[in-house]
Short mmCIF file of N, CA and C in Angstrom, two decimals:
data_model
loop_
_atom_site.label_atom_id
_atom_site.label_comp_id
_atom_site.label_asym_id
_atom_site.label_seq_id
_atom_site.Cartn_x
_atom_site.Cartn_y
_atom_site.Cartn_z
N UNK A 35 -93.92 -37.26 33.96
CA UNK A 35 -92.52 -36.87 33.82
C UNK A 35 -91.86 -36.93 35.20
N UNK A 36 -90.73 -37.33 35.06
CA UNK A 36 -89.87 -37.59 36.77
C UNK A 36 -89.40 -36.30 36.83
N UNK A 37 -89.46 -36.14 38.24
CA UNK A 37 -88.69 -34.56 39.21
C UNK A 37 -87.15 -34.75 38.85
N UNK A 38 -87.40 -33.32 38.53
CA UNK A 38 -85.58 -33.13 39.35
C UNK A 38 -85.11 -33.25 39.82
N UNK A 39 -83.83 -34.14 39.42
CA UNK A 39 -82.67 -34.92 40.69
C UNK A 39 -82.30 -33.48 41.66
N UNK A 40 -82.60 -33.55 43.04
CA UNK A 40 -82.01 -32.65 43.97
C UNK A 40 -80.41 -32.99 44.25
N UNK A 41 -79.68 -33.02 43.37
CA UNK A 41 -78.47 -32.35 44.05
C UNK A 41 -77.59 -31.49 43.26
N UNK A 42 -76.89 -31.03 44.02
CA UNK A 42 -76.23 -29.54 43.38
C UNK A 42 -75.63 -29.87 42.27
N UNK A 43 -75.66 -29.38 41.29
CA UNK A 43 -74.75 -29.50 39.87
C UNK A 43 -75.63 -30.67 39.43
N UNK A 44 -76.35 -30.82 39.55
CA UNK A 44 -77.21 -31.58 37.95
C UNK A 44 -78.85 -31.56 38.12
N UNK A 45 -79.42 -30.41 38.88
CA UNK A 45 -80.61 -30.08 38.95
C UNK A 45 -81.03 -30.59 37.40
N UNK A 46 -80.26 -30.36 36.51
CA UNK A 46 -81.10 -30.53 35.26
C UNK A 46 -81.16 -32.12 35.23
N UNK A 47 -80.78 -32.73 35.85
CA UNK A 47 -80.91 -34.48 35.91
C UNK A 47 -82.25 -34.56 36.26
N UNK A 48 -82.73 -36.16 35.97
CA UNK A 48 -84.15 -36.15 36.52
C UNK A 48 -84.11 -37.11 37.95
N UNK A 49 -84.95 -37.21 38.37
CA UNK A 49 -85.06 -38.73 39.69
C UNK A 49 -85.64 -39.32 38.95
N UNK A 50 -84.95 -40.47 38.65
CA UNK A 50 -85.70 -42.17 38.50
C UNK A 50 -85.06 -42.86 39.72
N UNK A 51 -86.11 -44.14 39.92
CA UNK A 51 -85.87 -44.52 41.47
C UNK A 51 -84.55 -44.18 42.58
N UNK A 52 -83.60 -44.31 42.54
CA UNK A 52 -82.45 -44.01 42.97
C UNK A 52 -81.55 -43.49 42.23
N UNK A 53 -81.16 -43.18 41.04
CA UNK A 53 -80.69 -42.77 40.33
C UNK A 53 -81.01 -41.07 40.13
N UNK A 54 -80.20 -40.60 39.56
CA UNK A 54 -80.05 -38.98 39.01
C UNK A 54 -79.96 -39.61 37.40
N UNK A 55 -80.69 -39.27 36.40
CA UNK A 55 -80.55 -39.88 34.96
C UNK A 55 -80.62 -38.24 33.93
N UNK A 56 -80.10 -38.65 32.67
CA UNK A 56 -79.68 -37.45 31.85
C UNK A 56 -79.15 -37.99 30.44
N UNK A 57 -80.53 -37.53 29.85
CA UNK A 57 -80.49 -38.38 28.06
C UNK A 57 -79.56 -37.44 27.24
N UNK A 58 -79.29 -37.75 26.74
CA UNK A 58 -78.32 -37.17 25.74
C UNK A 58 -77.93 -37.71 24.31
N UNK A 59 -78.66 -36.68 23.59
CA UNK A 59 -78.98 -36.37 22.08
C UNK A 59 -77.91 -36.20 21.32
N UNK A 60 -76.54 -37.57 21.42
CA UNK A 60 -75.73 -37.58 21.03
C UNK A 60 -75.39 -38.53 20.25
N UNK A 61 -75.51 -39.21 19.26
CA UNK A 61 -75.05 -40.88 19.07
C UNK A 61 -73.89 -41.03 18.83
N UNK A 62 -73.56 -42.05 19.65
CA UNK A 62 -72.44 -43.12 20.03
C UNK A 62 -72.45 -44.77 20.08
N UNK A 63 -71.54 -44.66 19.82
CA UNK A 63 -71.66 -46.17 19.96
C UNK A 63 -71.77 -46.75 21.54
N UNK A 64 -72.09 -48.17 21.54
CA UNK A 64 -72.54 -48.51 23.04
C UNK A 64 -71.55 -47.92 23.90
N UNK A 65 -69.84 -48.79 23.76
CA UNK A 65 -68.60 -48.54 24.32
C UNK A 65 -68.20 -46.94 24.60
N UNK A 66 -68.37 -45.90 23.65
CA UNK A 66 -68.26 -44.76 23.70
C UNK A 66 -69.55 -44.05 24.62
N UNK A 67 -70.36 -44.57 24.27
CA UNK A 67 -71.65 -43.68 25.29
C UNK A 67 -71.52 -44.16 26.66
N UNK A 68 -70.56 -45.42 27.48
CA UNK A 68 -70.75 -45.29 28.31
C UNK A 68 -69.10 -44.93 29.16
N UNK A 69 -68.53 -44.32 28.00
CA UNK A 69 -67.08 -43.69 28.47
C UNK A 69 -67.32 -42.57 28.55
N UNK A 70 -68.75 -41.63 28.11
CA UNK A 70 -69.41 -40.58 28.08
C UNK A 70 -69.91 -40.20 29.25
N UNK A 71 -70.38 -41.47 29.62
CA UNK A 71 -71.15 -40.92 30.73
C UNK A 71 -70.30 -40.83 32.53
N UNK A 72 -69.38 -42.08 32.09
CA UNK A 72 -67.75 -41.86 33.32
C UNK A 72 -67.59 -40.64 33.36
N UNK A 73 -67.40 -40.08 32.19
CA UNK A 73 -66.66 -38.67 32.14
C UNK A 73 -67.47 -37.49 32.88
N UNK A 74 -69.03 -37.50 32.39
CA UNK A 74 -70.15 -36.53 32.99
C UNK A 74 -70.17 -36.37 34.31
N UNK A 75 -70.49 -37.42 34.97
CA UNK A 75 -70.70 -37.34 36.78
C UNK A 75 -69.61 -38.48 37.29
N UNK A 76 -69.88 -38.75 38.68
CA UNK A 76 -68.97 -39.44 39.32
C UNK A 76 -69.79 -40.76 39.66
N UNK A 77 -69.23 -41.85 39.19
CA UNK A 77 -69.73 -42.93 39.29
C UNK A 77 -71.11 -43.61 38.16
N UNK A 78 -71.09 -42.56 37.61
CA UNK A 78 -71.95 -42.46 36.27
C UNK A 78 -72.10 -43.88 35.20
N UNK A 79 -72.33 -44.46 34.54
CA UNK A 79 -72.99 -45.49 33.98
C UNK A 79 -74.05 -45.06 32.93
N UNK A 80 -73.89 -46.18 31.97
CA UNK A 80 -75.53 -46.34 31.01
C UNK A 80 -76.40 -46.42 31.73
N UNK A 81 -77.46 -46.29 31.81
CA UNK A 81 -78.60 -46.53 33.19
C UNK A 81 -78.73 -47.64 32.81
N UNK A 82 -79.64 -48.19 34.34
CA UNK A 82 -79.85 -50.02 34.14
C UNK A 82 -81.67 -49.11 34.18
N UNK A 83 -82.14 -50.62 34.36
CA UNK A 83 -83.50 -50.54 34.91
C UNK A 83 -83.84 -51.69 35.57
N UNK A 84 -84.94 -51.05 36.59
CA UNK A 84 -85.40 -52.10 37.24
C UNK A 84 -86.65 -52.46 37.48
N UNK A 85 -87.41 -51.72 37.00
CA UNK A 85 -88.73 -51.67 37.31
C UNK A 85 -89.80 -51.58 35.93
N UNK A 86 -91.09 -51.28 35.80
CA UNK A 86 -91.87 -51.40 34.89
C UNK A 86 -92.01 -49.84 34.89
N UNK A 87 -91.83 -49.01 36.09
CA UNK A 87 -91.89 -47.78 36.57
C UNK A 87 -91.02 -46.88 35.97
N UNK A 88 -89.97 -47.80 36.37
CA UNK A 88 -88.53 -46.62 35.79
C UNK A 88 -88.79 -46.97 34.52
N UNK A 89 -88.94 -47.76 33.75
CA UNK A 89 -88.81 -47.85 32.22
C UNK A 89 -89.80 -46.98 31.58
N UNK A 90 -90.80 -46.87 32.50
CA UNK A 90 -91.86 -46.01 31.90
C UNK A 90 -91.18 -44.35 32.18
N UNK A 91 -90.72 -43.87 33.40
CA UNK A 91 -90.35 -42.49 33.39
C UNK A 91 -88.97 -42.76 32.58
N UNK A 92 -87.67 -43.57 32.22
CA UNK A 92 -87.21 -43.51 31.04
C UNK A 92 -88.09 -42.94 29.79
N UNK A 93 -88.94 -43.23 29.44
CA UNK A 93 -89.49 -43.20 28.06
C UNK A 93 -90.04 -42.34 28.17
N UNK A 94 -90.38 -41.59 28.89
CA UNK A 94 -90.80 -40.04 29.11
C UNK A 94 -89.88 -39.36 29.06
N UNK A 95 -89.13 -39.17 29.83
CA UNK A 95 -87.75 -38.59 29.23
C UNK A 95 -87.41 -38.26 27.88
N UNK A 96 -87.22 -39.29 27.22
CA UNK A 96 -86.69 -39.97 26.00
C UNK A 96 -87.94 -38.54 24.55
N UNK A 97 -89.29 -39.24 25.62
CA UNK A 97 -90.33 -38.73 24.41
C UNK A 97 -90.53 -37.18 24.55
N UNK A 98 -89.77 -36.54 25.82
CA UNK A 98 -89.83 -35.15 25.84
C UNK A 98 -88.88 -34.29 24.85
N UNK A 99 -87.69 -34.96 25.05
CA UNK A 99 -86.31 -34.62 23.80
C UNK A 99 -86.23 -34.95 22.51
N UNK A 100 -86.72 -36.16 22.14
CA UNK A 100 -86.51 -36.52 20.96
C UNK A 100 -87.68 -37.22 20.56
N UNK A 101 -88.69 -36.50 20.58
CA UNK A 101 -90.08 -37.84 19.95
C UNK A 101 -89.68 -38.56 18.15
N UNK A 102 -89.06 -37.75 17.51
CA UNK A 102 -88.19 -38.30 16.02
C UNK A 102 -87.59 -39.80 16.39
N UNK A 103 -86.37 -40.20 17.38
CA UNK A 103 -85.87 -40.94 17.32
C UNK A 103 -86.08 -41.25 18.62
N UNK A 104 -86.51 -42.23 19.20
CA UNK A 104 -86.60 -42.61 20.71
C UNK A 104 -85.87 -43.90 21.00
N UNK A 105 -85.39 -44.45 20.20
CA UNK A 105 -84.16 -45.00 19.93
C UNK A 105 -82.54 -45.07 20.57
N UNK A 106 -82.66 -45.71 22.16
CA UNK A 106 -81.17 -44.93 22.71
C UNK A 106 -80.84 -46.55 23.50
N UNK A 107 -79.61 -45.85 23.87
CA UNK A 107 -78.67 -47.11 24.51
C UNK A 107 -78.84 -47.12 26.21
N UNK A 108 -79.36 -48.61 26.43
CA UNK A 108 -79.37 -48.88 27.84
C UNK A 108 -77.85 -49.32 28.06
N UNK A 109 -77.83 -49.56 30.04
CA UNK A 109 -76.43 -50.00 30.01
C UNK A 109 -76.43 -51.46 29.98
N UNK A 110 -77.72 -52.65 29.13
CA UNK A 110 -77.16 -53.87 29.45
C UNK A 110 -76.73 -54.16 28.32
N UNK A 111 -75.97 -55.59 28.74
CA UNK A 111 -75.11 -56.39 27.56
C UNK A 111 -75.19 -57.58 28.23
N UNK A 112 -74.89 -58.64 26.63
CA UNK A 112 -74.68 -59.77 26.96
C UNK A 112 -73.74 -60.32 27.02
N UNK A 113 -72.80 -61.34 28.05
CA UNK A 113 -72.22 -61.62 28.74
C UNK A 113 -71.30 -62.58 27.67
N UNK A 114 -70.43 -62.31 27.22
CA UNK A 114 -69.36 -63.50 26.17
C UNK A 114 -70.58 -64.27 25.29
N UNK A 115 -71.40 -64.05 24.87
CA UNK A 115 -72.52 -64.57 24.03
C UNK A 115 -73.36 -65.86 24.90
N UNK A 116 -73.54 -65.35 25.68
CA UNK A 116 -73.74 -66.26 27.11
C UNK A 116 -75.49 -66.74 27.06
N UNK A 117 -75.77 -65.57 26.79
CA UNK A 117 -77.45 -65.28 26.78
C UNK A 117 -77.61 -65.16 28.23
N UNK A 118 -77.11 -64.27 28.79
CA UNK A 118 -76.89 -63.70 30.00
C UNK A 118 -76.32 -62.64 30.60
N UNK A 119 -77.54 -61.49 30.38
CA UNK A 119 -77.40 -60.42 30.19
C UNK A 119 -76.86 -59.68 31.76
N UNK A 120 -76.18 -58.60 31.83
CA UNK A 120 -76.08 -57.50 32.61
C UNK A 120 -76.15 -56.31 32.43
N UNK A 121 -75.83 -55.61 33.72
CA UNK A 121 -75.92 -54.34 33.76
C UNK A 121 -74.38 -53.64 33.87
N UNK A 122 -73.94 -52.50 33.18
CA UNK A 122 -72.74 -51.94 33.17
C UNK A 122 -72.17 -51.56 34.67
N UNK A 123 -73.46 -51.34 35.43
CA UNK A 123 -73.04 -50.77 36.53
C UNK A 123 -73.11 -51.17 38.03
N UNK A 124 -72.88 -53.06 37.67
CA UNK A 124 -72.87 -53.98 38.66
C UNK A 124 -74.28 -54.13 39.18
N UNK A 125 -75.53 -53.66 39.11
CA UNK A 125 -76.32 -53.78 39.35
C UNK A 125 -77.16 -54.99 39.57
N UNK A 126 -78.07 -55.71 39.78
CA UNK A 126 -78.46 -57.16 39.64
C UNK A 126 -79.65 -57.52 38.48
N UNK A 127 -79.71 -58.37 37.51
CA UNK A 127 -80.78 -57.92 36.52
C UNK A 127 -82.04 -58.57 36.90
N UNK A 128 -82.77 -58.00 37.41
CA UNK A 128 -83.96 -57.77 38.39
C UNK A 128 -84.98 -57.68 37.30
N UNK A 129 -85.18 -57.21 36.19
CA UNK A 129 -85.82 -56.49 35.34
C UNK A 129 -86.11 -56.84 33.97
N UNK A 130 -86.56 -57.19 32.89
CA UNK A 130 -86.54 -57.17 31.51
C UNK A 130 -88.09 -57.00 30.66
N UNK A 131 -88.06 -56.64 29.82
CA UNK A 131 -88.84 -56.11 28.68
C UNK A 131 -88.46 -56.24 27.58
N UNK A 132 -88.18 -57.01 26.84
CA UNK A 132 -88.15 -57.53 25.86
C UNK A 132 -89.11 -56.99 24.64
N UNK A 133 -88.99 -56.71 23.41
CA UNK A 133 -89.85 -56.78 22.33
C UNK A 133 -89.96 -58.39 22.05
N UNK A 134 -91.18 -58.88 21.56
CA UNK A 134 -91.85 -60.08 20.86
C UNK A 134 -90.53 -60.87 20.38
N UNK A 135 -89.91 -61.20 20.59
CA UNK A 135 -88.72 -62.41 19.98
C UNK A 135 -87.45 -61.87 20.39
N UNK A 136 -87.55 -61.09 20.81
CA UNK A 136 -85.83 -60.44 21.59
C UNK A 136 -85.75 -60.95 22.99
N UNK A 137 -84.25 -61.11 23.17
CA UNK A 137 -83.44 -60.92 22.10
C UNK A 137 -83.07 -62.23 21.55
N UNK A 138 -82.50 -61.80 20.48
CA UNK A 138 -82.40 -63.02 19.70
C UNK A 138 -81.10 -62.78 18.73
N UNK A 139 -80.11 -62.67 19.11
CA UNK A 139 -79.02 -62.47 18.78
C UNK A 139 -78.84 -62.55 17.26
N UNK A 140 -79.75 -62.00 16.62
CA UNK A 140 -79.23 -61.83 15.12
C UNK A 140 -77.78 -61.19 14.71
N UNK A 141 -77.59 -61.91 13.37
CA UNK A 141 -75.97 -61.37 12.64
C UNK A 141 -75.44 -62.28 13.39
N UNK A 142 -75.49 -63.40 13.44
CA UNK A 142 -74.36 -64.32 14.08
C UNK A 142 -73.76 -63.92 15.51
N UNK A 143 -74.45 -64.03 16.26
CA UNK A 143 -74.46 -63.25 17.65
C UNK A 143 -73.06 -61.74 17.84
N UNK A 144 -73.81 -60.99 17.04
CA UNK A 144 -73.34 -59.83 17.32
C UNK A 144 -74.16 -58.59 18.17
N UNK A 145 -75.53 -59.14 18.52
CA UNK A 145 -76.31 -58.17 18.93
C UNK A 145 -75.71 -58.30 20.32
N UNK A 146 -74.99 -57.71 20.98
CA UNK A 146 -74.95 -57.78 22.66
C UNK A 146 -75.32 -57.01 23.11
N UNK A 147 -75.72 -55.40 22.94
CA UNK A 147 -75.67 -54.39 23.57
C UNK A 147 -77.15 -54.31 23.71
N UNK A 148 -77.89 -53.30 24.64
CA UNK A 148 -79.44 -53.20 24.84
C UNK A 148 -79.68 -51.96 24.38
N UNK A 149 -81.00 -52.24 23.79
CA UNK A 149 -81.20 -50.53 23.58
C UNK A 149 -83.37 -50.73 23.87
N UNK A 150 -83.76 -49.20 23.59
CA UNK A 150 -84.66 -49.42 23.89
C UNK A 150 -85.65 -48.89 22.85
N UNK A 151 -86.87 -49.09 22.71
CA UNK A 151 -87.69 -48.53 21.49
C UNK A 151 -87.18 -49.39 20.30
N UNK A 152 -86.54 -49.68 19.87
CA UNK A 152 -86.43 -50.06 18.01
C UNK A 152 -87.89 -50.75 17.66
N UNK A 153 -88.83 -51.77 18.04
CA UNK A 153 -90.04 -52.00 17.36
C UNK A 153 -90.86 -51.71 18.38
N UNK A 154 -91.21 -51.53 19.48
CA UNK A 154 -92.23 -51.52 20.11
C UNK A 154 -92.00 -50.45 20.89
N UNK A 155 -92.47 -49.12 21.36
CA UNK A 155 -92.19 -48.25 22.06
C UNK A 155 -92.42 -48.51 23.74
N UNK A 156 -90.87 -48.55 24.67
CA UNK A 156 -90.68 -49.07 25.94
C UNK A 156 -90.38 -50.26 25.71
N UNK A 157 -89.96 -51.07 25.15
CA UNK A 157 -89.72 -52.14 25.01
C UNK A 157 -88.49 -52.79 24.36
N UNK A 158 -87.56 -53.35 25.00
CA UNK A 158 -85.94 -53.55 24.70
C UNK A 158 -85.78 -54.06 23.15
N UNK A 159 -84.62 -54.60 23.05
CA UNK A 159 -84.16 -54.86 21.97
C UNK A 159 -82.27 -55.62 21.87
N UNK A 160 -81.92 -56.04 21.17
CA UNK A 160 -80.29 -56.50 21.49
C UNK A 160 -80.42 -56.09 20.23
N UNK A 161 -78.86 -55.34 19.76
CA UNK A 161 -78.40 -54.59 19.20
C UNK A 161 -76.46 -54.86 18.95
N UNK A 162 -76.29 -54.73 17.71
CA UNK A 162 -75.10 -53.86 17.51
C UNK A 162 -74.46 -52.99 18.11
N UNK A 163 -73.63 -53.71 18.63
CA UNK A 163 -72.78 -52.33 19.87
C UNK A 163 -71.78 -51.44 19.21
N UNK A 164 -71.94 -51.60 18.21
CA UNK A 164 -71.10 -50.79 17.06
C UNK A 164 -71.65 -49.34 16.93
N UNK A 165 -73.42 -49.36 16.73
CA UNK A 165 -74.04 -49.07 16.10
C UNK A 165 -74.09 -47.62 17.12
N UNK A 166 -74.36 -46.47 16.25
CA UNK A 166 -74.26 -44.97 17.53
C UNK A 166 -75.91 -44.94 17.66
N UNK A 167 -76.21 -44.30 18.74
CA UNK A 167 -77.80 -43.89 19.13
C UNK A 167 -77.78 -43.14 20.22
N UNK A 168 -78.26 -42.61 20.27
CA UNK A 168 -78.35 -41.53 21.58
C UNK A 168 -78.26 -42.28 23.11
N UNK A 169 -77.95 -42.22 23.87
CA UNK A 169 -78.20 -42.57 25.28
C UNK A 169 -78.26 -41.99 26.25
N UNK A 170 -78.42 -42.61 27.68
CA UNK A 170 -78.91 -42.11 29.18
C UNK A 170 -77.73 -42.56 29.65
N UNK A 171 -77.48 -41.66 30.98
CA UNK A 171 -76.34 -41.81 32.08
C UNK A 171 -77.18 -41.80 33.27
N UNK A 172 -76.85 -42.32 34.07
CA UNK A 172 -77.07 -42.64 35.35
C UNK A 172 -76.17 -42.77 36.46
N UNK A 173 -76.76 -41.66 37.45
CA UNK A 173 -75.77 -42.36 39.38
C UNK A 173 -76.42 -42.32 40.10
N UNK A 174 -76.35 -42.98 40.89
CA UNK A 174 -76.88 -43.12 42.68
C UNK A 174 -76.88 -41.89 42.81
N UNK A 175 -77.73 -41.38 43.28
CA UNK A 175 -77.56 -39.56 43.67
C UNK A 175 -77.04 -39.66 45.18
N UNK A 176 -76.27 -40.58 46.40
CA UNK A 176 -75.99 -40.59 47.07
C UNK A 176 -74.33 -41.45 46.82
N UNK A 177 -74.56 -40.91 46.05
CA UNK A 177 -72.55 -41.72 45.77
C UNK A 177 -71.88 -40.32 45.29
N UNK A 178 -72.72 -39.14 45.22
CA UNK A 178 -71.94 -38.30 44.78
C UNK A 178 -71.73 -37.36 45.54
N UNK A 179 -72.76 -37.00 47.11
CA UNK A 179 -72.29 -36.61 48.15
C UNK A 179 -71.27 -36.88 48.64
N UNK A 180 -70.69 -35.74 49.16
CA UNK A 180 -69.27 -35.76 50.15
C UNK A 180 -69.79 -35.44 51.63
N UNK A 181 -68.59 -36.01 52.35
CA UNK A 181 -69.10 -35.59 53.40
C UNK A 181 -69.35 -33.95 53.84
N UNK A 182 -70.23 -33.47 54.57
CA UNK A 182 -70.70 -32.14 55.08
C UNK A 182 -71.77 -32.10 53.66
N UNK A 183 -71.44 -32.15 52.40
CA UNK A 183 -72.51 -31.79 51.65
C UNK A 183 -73.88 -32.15 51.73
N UNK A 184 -74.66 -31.43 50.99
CA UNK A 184 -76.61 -31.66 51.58
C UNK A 184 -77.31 -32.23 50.20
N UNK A 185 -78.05 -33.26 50.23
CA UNK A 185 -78.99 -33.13 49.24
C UNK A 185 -80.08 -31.90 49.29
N UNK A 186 -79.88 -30.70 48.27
CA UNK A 186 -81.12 -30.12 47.97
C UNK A 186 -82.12 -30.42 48.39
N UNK A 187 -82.88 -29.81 49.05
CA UNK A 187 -84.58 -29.81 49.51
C UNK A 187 -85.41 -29.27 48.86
#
C-alpha cells in the first residue's frame, strides 16, 4: 500500500511516484470525473500512469476501497479516433498495459476513454466515456505548494 501524500490538507491522499492520488467511490462519467477532480485540489487531473509500479500501488488503492468493483477511470483518451492515446494532464505516454486485444475500439470507435480492471485485474481497457465508474485524481504534490509553505515531514 502507498504512504501518505505529506502535504497539508490531503494527508488522506496517498504518494504514487510524484503525484498525491485519491480514489473516489463515486461514478461518473469520464468528462464529469475529471471536472471532479479540477474542483478537489489545485491542478488536479484523472491520474496518468507511468510505470508498472504506480499501476500496481493504483490497484492497491483501488482493492483497499472497493474490492466489489475495481473498475475506475484513468485520465487517458484517445486522440480524435487517432489510435493515439493521451494523458488528461499533459503528461507524456511513457506507459501502457493493455488487456489481451485492447484497445480495440469497439461500438464503432466509441471506446476513447481508459479505464482500468474490466477483464484482467491491473490491466487497461478503452471504454465508453459516457459510461460512470468510480475514479482517481491526481497532482504533483509540488504544484500545490506556495511559496514559504513546507512539505510535511
Amino acid at each position: 500500500m502507498p504512504k501518505s501524500c505529506k502535504v497539508y490538507g490531503f494527508t488522506d491522499w496517498y504518494k504514487v511516484g510524484s503525484d498525491c492520488v485519491e480514489y473516489f467511490k463515486k461514478p461518473l462519467n469520464f468528462t464529469a470525473a475529471e471536472f471532479s477532480c479540477r474542483a478537489t485540489a489545485p491542478g488536479a487531473h484523472l491520474v496518468s500512469v507511468h510505470s508498472k509500479k504506480d499501476n500496481d500501488l493504483l490497484l492497491c488503492i483501488v482493492e483497499k476501497f472497493n474490492r466489489n468493483n475495481l473498475r475506475f477511470w484513468l485520465g487517458g483518451f484517445e486522440l480524435f479516433k487517432s489510435g493515439q492515446f493521451l494523458w488528461l494532464d499533459g503528461s507524456f505516454w511513457d506507459f501502457q498495459i493493455w488487456t489481451r486485444g485492447e484497445p480495440n475500439h469497439m461500438y464503432t470507435s466509441t471506446e476513447e476513454c481508459v479505464e482500468m480492471n474490466w477483464k484482467e485485474i491491473g490491466r487497461w481497457n478503452d471504454n465508453s466515456c459516457h459510461m460512470k465508474k468510480n475514479y482517481m485524481c491526481a497532482f504533483k504534490w509540488n504544484t500545490i505548494l506556495k511559496p514559504g509553505s513546507e512539505k510535511m515531514e
